[in-house]
Each structure stands twice: as C-alpha cells, then as structure tokens.
PDB file of C-alpha atoms in Angstrom:
ATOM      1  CA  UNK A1086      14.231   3.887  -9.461  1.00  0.00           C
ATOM      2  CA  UNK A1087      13.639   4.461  -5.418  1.00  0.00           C
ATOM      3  CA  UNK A1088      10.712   2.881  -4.089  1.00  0.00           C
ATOM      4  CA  UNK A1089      10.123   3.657  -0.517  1.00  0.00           C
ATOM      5  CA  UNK A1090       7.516   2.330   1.649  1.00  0.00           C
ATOM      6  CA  UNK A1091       5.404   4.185   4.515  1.00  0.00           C
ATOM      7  CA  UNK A1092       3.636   2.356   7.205  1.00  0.00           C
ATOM      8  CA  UNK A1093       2.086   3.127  10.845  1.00  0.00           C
ATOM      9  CA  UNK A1094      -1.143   3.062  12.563  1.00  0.00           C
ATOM     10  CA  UNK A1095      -4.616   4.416  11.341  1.00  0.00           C
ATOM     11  CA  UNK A1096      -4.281   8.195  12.043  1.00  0.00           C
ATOM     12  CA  UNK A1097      -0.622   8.169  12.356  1.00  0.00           C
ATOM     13  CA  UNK A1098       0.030  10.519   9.813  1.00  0.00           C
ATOM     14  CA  UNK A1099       1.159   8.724   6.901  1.00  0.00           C
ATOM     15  CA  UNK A1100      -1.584  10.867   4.588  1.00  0.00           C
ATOM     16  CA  UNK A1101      -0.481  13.754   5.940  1.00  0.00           C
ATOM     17  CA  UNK A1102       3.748  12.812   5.555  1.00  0.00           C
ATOM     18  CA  UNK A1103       2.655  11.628   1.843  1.00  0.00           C
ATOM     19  CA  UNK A1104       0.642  14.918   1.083  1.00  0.00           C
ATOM     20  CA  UNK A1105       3.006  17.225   1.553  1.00  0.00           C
ATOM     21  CA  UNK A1106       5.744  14.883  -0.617  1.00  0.00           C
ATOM     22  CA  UNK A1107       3.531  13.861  -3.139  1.00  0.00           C
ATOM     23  CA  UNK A1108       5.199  16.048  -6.011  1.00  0.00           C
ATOM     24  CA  UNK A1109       8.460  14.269  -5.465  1.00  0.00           C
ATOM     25  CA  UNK A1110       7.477  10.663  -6.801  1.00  0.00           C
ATOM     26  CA  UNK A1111       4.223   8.637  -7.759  1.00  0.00           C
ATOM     27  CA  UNK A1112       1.905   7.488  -4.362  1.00  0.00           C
ATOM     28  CA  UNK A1113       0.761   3.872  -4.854  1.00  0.00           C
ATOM     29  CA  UNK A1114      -1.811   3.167  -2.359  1.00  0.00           C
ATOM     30  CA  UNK A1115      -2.011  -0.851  -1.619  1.00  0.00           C
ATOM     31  CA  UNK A1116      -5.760  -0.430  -0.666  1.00  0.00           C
ATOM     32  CA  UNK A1117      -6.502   0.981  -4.334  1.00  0.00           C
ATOM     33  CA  UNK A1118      -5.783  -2.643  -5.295  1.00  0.00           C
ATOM     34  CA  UNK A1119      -8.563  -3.728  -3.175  1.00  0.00           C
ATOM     35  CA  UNK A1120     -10.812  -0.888  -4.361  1.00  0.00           C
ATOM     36  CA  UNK A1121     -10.039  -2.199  -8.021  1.00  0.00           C
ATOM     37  CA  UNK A1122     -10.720  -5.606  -7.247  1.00  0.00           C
ATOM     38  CA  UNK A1123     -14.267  -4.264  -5.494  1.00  0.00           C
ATOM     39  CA  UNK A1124     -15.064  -3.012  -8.657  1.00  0.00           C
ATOM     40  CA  UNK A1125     -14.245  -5.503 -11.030  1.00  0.00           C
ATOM     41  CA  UNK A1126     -16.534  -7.584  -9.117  1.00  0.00           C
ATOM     42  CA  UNK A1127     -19.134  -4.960  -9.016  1.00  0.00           C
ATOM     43  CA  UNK A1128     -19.110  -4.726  -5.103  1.00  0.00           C
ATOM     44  CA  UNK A1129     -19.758  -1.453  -3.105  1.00  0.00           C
ATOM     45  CA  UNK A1130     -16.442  -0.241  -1.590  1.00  0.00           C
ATOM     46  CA  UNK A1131     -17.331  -0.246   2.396  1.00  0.00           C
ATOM     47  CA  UNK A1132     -14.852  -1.101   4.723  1.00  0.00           C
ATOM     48  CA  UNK A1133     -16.771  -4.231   5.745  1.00  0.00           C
ATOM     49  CA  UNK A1134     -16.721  -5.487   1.574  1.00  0.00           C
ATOM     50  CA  UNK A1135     -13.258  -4.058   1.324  1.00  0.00           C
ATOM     51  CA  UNK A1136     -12.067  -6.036   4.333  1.00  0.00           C
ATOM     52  CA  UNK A1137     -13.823  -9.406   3.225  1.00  0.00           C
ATOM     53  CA  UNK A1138     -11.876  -8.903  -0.397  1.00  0.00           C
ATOM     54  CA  UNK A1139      -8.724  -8.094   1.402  1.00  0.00           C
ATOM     55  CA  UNK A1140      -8.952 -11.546   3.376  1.00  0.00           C
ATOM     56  CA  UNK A1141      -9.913 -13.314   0.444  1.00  0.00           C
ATOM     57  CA  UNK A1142      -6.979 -12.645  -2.114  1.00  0.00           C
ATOM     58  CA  UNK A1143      -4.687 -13.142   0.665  1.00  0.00           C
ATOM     59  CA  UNK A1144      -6.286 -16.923   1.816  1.00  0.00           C
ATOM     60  CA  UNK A1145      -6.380 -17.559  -1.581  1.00  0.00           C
ATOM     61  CA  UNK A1146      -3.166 -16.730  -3.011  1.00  0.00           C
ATOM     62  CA  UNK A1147      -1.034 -15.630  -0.059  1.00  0.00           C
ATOM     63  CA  UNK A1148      -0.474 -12.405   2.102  1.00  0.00           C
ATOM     64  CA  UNK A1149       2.009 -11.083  -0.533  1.00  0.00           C
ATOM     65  CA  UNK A1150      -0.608 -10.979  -3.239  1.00  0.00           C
ATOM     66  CA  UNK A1151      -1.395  -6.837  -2.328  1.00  0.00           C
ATOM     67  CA  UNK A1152       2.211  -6.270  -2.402  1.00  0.00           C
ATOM     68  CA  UNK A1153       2.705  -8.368  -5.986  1.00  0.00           C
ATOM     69  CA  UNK A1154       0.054  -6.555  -7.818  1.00  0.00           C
ATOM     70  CA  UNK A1155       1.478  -3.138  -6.575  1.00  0.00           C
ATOM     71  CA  UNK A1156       5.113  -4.371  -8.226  1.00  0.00           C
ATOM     72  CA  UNK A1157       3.358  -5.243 -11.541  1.00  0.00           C
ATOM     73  CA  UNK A1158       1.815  -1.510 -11.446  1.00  0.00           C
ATOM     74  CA  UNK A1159       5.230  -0.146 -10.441  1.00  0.00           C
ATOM     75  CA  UNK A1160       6.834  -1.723 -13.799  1.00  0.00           C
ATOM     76  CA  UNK A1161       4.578  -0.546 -15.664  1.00  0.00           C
ATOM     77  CA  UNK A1162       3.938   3.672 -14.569  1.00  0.00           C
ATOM     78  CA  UNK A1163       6.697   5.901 -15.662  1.00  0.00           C
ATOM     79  CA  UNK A1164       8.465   7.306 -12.252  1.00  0.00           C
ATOM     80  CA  UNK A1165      11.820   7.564 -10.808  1.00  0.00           C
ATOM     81  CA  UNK A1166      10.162   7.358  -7.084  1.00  0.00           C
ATOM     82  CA  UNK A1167       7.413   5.479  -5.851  1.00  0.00           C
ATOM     83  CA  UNK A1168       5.757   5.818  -2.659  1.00  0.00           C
ATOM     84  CA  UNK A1169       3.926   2.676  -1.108  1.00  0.00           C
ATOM     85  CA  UNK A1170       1.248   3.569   1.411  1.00  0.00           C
ATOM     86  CA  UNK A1171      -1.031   0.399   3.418  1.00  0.00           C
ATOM     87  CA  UNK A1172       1.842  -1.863   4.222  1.00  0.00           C
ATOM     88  CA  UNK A1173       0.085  -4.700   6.248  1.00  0.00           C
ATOM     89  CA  UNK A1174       2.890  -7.226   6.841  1.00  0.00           C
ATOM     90  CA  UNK A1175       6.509  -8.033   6.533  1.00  0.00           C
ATOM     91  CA  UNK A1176       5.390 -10.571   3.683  1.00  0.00           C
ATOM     92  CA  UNK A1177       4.399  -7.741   1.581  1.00  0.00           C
ATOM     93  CA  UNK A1178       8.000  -6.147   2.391  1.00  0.00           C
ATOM     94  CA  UNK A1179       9.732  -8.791   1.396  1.00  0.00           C
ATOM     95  CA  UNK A1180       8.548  -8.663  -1.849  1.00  0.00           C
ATOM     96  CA  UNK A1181       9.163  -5.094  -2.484  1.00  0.00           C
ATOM     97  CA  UNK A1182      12.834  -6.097  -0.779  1.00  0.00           C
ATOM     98  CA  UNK A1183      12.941  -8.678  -4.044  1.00  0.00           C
ATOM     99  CA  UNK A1184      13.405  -5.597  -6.318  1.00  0.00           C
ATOM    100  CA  UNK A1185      14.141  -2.563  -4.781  1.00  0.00           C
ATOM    101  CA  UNK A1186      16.399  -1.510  -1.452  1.00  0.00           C
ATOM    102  CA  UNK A1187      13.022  -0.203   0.499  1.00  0.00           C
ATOM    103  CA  UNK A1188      13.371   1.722   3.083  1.00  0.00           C
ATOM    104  CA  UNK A1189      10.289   1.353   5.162  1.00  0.00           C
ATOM    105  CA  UNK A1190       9.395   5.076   6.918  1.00  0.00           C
ATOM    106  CA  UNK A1191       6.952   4.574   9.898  1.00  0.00           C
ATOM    107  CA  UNK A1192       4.598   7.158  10.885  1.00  0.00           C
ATOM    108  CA  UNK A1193       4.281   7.104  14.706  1.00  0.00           C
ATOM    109  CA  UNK A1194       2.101   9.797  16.891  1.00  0.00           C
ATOM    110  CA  UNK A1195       0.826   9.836  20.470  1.00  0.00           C
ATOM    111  CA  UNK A1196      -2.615   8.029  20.647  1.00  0.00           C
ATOM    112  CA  UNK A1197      -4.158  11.108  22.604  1.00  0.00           C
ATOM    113  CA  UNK A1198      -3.359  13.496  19.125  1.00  0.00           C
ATOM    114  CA  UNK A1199      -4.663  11.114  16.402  1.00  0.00           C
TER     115      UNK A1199
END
C-alpha cells in the first residue's frame, strides 16, 4: 500500500494536482473528518463551525487526532494508493510516517496566480 500526502497553501493547487490523479488511488480528504464530526453533532458545516470543531478535537485529544482518524479509515477502505489532502502539521505527518514511507508532495504557486 502507498500512501502519499499533498499539502500547500489555500489555492495552491492541490485540488487541481489531485483531480487530474484521482483514478490512480483513493483521495482521503482530512477536512471530511471534520465535516463528519459536524454532522454527528448536528452542526451546520461553515467554515467558522468547522474551524471551532477542528480546534476542539485537537485541544482535546492532541493535533494528531485528524491524522489518526484518517489511518483508521485507511485500514479499513480497500486501495493500493491513498492520497491525503489538508495536512495541517508535522504532528499529523508523523503519524502517517508510523505506518507508511509518506512522501509529502507540496503544491506551491505564485501568490499573484492563485
């Protein structure tokens, strides 16, 4: 199993990138686990709610938490590639580093284009 991360700025391209390789592997988006969490709790998905949530799991139970639920989804989906897009932190690296090689691809583009 390959696992490869994507990170880089808002409007750096890292939709785009993962668009046009999506039919190679299985997109896990780390901000899905947010939007899951919205809903459990019955919570509109705005930025502003989906922001407070965010900072709440991670106070709570650490800045890896994102990055943990994303492994337990991982184990479970039947792929030979995974690509992980929202990478916030080397914390949430490291934990993908615990189980797979991860190469971490950053998406970089002139401020004036994006």
């Amino acid at each position: 199993m390959k696992v490869i991360g994507f990170c880089g700025l808002p409007g750096s391209g890292k939709s785009t990138v993962l668009k046009a390789i999506e039919d190679l592997g299985t997109i896990i988006t780390m901000g899905n686990v947010i939007r899951d969490e919205a809903n459990h709790r019955n919570i509109a998905p705005s930025d502003e709610n989906l922001g407070k949530i965010a900072l709440e799991l991670r106070k709570n139970y650490g800045p890896e938490i994102i990055a943990e639920k994303c492994v337990s989804l991982i184990k479970k989906l039947e792929s030979n590639v995974f690509f992980i897009d929202g990478l916030r932190s080397m914390a949430e690296v490291i934990v993908f580093r615990k189980y797979w090689k991860f190469p971490l691809i950053a998406t970089i583009v002139d401020e004036k284009i994006r």
